[in-house]
Coordinates of C-alpha atoms in Angstrom, one line a residue:
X1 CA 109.8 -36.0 107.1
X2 CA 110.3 -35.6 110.9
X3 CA 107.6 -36.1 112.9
X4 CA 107.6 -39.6 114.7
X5 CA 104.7 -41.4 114.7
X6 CA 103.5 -43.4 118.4
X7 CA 100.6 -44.5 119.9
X8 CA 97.4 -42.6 120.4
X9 CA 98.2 -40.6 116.6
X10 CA 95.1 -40.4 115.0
X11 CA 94.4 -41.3 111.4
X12 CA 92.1 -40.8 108.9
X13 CA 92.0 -43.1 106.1
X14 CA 89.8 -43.4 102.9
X15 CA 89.8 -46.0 100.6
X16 CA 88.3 -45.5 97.1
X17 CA 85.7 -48.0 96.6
X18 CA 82.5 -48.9 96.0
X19 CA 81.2 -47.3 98.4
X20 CA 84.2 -45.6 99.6
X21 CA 84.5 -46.0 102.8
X22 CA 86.3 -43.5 105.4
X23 CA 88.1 -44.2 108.9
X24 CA 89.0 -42.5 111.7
X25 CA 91.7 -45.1 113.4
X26 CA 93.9 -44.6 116.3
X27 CA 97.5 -46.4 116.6
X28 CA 97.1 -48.9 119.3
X29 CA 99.2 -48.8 122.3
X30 CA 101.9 -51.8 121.1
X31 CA 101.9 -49.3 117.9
X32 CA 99.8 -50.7 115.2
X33 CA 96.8 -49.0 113.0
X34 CA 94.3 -51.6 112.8
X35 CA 92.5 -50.5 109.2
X36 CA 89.1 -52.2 108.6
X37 CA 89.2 -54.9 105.6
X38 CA 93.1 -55.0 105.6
X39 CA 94.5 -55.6 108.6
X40 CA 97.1 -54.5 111.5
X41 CA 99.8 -52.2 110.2
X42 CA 102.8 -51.5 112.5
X43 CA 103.5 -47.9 112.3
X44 CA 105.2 -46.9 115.3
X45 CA 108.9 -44.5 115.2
X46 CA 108.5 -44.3 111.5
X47 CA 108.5 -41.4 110.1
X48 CA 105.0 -39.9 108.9
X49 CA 106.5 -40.7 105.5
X50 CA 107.0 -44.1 105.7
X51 CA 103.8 -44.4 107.8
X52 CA 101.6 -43.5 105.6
X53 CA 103.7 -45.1 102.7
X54 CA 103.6 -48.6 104.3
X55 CA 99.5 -48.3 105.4
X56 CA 98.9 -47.0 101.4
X57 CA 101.1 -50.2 100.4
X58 CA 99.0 -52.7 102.4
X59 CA 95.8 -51.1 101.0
X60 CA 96.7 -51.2 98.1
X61 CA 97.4 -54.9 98.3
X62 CA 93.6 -55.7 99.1
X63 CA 91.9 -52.9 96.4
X64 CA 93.8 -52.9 93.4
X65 CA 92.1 -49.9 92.1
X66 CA 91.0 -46.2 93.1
X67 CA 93.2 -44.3 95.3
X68 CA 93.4 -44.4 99.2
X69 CA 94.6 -42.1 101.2
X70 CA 96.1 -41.5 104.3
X71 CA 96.5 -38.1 107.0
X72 CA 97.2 -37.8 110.1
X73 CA 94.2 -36.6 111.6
X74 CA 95.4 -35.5 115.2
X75 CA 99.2 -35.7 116.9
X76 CA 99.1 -37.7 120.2
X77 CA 99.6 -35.6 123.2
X78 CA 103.1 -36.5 125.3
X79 CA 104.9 -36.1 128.8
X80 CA 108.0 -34.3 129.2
X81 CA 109.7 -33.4 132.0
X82 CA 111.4 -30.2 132.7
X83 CA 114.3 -29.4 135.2
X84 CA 116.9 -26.7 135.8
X85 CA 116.5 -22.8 135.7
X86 CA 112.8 -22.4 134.6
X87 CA 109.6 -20.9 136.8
X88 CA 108.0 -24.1 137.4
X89 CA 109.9 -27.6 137.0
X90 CA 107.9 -30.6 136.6
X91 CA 106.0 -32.8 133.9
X92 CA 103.9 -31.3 131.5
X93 CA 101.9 -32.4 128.6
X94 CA 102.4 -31.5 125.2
X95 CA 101.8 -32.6 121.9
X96 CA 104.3 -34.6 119.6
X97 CA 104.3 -31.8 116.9
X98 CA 105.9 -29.6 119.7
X99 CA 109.1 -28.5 120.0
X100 CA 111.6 -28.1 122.9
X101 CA 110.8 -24.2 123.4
X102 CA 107.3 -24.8 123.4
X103 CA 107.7 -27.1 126.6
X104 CA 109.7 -24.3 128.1
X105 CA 107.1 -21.1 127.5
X106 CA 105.0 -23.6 129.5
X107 CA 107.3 -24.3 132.0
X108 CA 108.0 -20.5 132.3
X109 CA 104.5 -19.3 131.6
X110 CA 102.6 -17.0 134.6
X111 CA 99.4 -15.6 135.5
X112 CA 99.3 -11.5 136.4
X113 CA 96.3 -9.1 137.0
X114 CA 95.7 -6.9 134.1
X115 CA 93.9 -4.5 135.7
X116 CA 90.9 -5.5 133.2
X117 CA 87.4 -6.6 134.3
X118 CA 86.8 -8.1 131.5
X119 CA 90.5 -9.8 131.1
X120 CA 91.0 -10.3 134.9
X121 CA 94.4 -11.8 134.2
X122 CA 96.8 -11.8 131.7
X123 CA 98.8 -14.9 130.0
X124 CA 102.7 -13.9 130.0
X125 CA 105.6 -16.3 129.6
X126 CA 108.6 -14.6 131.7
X127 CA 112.4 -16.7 131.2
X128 CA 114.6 -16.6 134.4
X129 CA 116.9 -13.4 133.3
X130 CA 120.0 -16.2 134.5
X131 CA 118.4 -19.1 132.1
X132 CA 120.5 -20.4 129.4
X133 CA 119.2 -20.5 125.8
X134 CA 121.8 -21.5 124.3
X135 CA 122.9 -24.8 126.1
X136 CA 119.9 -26.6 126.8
X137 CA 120.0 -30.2 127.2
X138 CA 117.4 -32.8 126.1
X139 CA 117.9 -36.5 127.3
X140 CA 115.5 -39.5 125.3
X141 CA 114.6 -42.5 126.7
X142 CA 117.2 -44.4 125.3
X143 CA 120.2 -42.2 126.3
X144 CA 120.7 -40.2 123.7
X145 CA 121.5 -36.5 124.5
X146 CA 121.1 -33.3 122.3
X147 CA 121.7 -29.7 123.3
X148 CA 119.0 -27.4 122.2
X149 CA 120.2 -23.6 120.8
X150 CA 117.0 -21.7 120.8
X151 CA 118.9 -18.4 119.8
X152 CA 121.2 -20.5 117.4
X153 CA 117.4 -21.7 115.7
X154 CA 115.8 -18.2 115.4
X155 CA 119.1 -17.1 113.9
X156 CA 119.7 -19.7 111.6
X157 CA 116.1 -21.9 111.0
X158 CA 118.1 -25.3 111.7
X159 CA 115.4 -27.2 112.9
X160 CA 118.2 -29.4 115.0
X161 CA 118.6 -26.2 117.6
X162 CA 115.1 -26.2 118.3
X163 CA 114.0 -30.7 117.6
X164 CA 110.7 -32.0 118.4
X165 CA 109.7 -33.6 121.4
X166 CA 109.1 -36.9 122.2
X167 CA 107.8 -39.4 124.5
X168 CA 110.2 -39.6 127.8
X169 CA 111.9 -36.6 127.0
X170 CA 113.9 -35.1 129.7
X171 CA 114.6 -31.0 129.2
X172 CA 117.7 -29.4 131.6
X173 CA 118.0 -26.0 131.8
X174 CA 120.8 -24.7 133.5
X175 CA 122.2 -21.6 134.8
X176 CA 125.0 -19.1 133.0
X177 CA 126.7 -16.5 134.9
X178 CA 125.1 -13.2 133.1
X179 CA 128.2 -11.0 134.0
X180 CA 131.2 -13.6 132.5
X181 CA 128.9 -16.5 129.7
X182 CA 128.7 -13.8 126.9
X183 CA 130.5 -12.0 124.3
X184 CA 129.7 -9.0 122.5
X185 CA 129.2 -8.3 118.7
X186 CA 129.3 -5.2 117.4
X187 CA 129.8 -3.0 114.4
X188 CA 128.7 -3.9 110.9
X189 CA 126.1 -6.9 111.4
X190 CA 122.1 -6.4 112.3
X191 CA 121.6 -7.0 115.5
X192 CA 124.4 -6.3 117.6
X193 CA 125.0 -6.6 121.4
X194 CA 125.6 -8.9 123.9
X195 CA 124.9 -12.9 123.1
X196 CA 125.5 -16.3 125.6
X197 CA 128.6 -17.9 125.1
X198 CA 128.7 -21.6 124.9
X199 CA 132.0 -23.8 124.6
X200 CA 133.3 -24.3 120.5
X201 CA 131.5 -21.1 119.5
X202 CA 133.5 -20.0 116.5
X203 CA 133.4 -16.6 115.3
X204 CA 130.7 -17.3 112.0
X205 CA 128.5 -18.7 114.6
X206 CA 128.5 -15.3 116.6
X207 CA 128.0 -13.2 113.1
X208 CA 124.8 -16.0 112.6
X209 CA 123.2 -14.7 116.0
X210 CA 123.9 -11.1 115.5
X211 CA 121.7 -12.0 112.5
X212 CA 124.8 -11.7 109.6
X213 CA 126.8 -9.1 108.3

C-alpha cells in the first residue's frame, strides 16, 4: 500500500490460459508495462495496489477466464543524494523499497582492519556523535519537504518517521549542539536518559522515545 511504482520495476505476470503463458516485463522508461497479447499499461506513481489492480483489469479484458496474476518481481534501483553531517556526502544508489535510514548507514558506513586473515576488514556503520536523528530533512523532486525522526520510528513504528525513498530524493542532515539539543527523561519509563530535542516536542512524545511508562 506504499511502495511507488517507476520505471525499471520488474514484473512477473502469468496469465491462465491455454497454455498459460508467464512474463517477466519491465516498466518502460515513459512508465508503462507493455504485457504480451494485451497491450501498454501505464503504471507509473501508482501504488503497487493499484498497479497490479489496473494490469489484472486490462487482462482480464482480453481472457475472460482463468486467473492472472501479477508480482512485483524486482524493485528498481534509485539515486539519492545525501548532504549535511554524515561520513561521506554524495549520491548513492539504493533501491525503491529503501528507506531514509538505509541511505544514511550507507552514507556513514566504513571500512576497519579486523585484525582477521581471513576477514581482513570489517563492515561498520559509525553516525557523527553531533548528527541529528531526529530532524532529518528529505526534499522530492517536486518540492515537497518531510522531516525524518529515526528515534521517533524505532520508538513508535510510524512508518512516516522513517518514509521510503524515492527517485530525486534529497536527504539533509544537520548538526545539533550535543551539550544544549536534549532533554532528559528519567524515573518510571524503560529506557531512560538523555534524548535530542526538536522544536514542538510535547511531553507524550518524550515518554514514546524513552519507550513508555
Amino acid at each position: 500500500e506504499r511502495y511507488v511504482v517507476g520505471p525499471s520495476d520488474q514484473f512477473a505476470v502469468v496469465i491462465s490460459y491455454s497454455p498459460s503463458a508467464i512474463f517477466s516485463l519491465t516498466v518502460s522508461l515513459e512508465g508503462s508495462l507493455i504485457v504480451p497479447t494485451v497491450g501498454e499499461v501505464h503504471v507509473s506513481d501508482l501504488i503497487l495496489s493499484e498497479a497490479r489492480k489496473k494490469i489484472l483489469s486490462e487482462i482480464r479484458k482480453k481472457y475472460i477466464t482463468g486467473t492472472p496474476t501479477v508480482t512485483l518481481l524486482k524493485p528498481r534501483e534509485i539515486l539519492v543524494n545525501v548532504t549535511g553531517t554524515v561520513k561521506q556526502q554524495g549520491t548513492f544508489s539504493v533501491y525503491a523499497t529503501d528507506r531514509v535510514e538505509k541511505v544514511l548507514q550507507d552514507a556513514n558506513r566504513k571500512m576497519l582492519a579486523s585484525g582477521d586473515m581471513f576477514r581482513p576488514t570489517l563492515d561498520v556503520v559509525e553516525w557523527p556523535e553531533n548528527a541529528s536523528v531526529r530532524n532529518i530533512m528529505v526534499r522530492r523532486r517536486d518540492g515537497t519537504v518531510m522531516r525524518t525522526d529515526l528515534q521517533k520510528y524505532h520508538a513508535t513504528k510510524d512508518e512516516q518517521w522513517n518514509p521510503y525513498l524515492r527517485e530525486g530524493d534529497e536527504v539533509f542532515v544537520p548538526s545539533k549542539d550535543v551539550a544544549r539539543n536534549v532533554v532528559g527523561v528519567y524515573g518510571g519509563v524503560n529506557r531512560p536518559g538523555r534524548y535530542e530535542f526538536v522544536e514542538g516536542d510535547r511531553l507524550t512524545d518524550l515518554i514514546q522515545l524513552a519507550q513508555g511508562l
